[in-house]
Tab-separated table of C-alpha atoms in Angstrom:
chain	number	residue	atom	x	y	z
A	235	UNK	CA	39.721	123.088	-24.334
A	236	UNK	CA	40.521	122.174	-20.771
A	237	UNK	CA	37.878	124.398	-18.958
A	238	UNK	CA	35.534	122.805	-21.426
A	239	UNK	CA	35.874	119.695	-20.298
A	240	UNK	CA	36.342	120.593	-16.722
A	241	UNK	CA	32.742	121.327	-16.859
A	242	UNK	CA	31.740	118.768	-18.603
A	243	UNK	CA	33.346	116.256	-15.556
A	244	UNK	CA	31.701	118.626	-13.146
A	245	UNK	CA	28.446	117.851	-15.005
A	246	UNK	CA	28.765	114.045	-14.894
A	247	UNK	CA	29.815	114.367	-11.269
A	248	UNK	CA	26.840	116.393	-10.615
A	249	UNK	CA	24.771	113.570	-12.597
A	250	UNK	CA	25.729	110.685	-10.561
A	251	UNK	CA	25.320	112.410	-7.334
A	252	UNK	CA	21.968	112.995	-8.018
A	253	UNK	CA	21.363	109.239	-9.456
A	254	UNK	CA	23.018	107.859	-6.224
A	255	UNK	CA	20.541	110.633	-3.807
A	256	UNK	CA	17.440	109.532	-6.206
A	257	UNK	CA	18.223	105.734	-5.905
A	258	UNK	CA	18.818	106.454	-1.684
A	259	UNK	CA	15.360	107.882	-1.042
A	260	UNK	CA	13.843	105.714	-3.511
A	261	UNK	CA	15.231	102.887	-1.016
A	262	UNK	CA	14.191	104.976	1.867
A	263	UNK	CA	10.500	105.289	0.650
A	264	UNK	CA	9.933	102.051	-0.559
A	265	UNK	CA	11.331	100.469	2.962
A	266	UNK	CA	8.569	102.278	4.374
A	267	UNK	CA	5.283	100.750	5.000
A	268	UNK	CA	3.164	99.700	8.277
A	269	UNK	CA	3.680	96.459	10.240
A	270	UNK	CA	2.089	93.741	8.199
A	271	UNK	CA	4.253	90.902	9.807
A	272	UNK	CA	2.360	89.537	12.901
A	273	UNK	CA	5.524	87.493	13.988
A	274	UNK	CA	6.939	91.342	15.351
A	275	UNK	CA	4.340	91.724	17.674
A	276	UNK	CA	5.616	88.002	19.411
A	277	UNK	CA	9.123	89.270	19.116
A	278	UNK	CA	8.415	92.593	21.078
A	279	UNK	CA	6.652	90.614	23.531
A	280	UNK	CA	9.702	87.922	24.329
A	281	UNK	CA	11.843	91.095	24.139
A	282	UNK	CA	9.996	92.789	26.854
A	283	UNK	CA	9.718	89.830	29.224
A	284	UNK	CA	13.625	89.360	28.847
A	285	UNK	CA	13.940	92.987	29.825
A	286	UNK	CA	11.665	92.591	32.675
A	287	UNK	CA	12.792	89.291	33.750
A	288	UNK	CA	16.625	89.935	33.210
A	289	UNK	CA	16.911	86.250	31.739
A	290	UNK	CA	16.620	84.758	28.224
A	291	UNK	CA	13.446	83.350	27.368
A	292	UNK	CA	14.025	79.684	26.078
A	293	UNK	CA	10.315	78.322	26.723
A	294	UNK	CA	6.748	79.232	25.894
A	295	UNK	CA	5.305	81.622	28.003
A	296	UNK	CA	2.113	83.191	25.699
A	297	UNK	CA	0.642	79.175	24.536
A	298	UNK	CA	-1.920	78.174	26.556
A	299	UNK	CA	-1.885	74.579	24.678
A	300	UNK	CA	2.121	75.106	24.589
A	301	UNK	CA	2.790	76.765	27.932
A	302	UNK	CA	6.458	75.956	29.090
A	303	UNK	CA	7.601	74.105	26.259
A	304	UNK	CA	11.123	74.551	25.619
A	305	UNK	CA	12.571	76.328	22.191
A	306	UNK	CA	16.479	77.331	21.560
A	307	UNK	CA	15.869	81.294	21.477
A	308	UNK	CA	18.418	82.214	18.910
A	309	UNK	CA	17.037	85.599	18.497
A	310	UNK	CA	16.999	86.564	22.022
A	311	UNK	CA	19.016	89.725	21.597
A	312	UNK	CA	17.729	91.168	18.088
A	313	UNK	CA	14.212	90.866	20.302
A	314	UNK	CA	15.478	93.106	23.199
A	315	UNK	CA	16.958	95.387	20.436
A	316	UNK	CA	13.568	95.389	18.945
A	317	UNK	CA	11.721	95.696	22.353
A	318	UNK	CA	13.644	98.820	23.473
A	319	UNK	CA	13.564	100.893	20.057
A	320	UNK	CA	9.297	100.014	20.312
A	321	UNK	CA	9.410	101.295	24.166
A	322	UNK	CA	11.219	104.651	23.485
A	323	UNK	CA	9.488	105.327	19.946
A	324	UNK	CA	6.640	103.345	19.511
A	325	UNK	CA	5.969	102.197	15.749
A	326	UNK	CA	8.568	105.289	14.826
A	327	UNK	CA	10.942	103.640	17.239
A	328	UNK	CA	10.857	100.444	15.281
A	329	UNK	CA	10.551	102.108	11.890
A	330	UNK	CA	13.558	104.379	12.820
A	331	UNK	CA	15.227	101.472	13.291
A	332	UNK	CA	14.689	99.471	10.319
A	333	UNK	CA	15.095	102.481	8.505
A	334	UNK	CA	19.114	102.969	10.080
A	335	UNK	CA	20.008	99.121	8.694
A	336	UNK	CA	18.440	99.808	5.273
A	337	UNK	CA	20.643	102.560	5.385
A	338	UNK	CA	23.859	100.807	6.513
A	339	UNK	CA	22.853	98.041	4.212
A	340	UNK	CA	22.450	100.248	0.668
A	341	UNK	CA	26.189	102.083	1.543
A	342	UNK	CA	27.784	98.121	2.368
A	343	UNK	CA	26.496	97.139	-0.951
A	344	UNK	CA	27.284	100.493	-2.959
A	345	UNK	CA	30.653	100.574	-1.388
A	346	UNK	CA	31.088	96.745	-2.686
A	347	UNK	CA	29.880	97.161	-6.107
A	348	UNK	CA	32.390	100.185	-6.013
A	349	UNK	CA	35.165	97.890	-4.953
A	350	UNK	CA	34.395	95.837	-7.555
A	351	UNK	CA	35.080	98.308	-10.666
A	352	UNK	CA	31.575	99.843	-10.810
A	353	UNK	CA	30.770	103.295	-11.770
A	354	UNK	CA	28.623	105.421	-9.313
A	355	UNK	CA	25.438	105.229	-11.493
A	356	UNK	CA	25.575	101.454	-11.893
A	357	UNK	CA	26.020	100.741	-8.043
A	358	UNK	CA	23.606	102.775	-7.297
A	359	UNK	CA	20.959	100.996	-9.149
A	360	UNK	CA	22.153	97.926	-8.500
A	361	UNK	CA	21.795	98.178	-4.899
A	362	UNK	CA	18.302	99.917	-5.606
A	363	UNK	CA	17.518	96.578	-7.429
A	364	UNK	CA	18.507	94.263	-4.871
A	365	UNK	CA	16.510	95.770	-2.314
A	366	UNK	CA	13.698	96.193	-3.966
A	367	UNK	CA	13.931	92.128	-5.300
A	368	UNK	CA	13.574	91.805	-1.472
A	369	UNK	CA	11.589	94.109	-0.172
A	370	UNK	CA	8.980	91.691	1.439
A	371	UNK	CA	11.918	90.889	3.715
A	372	UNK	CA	12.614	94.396	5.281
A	373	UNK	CA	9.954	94.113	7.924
A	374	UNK	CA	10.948	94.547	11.451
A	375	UNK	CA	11.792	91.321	12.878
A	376	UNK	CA	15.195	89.833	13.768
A	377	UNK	CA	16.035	88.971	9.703
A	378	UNK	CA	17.091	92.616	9.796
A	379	UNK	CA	19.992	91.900	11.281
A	380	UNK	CA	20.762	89.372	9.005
A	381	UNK	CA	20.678	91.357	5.884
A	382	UNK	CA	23.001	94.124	7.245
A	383	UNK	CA	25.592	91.375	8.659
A	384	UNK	CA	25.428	89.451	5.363
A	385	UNK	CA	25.975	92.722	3.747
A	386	UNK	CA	28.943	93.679	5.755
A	387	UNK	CA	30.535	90.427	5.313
A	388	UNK	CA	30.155	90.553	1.759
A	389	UNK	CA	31.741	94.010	2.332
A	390	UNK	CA	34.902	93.184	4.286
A	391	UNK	CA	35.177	89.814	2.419
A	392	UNK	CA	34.622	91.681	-1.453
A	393	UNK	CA	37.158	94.676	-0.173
A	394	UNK	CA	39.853	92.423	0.899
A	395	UNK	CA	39.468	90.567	-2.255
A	396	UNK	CA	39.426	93.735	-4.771
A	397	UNK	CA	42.802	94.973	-2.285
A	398	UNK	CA	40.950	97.934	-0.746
A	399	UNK	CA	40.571	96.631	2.617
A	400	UNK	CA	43.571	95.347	4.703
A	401	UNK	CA	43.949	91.599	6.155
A	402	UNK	CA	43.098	92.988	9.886
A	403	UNK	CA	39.652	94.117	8.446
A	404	UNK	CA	38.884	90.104	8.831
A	405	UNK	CA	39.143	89.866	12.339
A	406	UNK	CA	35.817	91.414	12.657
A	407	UNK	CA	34.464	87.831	11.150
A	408	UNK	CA	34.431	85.986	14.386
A	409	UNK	CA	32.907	88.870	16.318
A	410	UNK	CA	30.352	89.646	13.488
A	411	UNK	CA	29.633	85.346	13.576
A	412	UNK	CA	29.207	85.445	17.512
A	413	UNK	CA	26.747	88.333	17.382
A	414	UNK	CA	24.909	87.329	14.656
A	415	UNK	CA	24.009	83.994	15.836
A	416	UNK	CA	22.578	86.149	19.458
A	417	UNK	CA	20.493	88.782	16.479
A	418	UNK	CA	18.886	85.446	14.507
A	419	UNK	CA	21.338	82.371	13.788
A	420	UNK	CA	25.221	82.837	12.109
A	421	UNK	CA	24.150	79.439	9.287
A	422	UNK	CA	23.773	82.268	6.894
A	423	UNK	CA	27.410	83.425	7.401
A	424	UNK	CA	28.613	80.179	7.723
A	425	UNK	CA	26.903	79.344	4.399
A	426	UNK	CA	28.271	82.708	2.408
A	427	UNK	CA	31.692	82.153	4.081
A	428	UNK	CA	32.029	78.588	3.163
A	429	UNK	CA	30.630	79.222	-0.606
A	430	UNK	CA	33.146	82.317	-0.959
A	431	UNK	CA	36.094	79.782	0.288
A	432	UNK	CA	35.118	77.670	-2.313
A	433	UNK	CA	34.615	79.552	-5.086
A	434	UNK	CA	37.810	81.649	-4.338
A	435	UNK	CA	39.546	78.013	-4.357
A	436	UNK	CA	38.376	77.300	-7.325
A	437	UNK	CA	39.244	80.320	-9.574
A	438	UNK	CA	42.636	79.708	-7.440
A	439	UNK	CA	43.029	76.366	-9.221
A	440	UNK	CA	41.259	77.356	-12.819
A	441	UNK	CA	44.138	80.364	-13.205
A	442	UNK	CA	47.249	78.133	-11.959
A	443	UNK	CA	45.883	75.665	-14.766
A	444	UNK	CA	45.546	78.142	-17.086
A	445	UNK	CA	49.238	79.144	-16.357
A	446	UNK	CA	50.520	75.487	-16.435
């Protein structure tokens, strides 16, 4: 009868709720481990001469053999990011931080594999698998900020495609490129954007074939 399966909805609700919480702290926990990459360290220290200095740092200034030597900085502003959440919370600072774009990052992907057709359950685990494929990558160092802004353009890019997002949604791209390329270099967008302009060109021109 109908309350019959009124429950039995309420159950599977209930089910996938707790698949999607389980597969959240599972991507919480596993996200969570000391600072084994000694590149941060040289990161927080360019970060915290910038905010002392007030000026970008484009040279060496910690090589003795290297002093002065000029480098193109592209990650001058995911350092100061970095920098400041150290100098207000320490390691918890940082790890606070990672932690928020792990978190932004698993509900830009779950929201896309939604967008997409997929049931709760499946997008849950799926994003559960991808992070875990890279979890050697989630330390905290500017390529942070490179998995969340690849994630939300795949986001606004996917939900535009699947109809769920308006057109004005992609007028974020150019502001998401320009800040991106400040956090740790925009070729990763450009790469993704250029790929999804060709592929989308492509099944374009397989489906007008297939009508002709």
């Amino acid at each position: 009868n109908i309350t019959n399966i009124m429950n039995i909805a309420v159950n599977i609700s209930k089910a996938e709720s707790a698949v999607l919480l389980v597969a959240f702290i599972s991507v919480t926990v596993l996200v969570i481990f000391p600072i084994q990459d000694p590149d941060t360290f040289w990161h927080l220290a360019n970060g915290r001469a910038m905010v002392e200095e007030g000026r970008i740092v484009n040279e060496e200034i910690f090589s003795y053999t290297k002093a002065g030597a000029k480098f193109s900085n592209h990650e001058w502003l995911a350092q100061i990011i970095l920098f400041l959440a150290y100098d207000k919370g320490g390691t918890c600072g940082l790890l606070s931080l990672k932690l928020i774009i792990v978190w932004l990052i698993f509900f830009l992907l779950y929201k896309t594999a939604r967008f997409s057709g997929a049931g709760r359950v499946f997008s849950a685990l799926l994003v559960l698998t991808v992070i875990y494929a890279g979890i050697t990558r989630y330390v905290e160092r500017p390529e942070l900020f490179s998995l969340l802004f690849i994630s939300l353009m795949i986001y606004l890019l996917y939900g535009y495609r699947a109809g769920r997002l308006g057109w004005r949604t992609l007028l974020f791209l150019p502001l998401i490129m320009l800040f991106w390329d400040f956090l740790h270099g925009a070729v990763y967008g450009t790469v993704f954007i250029v790929a999804f302009a060709a592929g989308e060109t492509m099944d374009g021109l397989l489906k007008r074939h297939q009508v002709e």
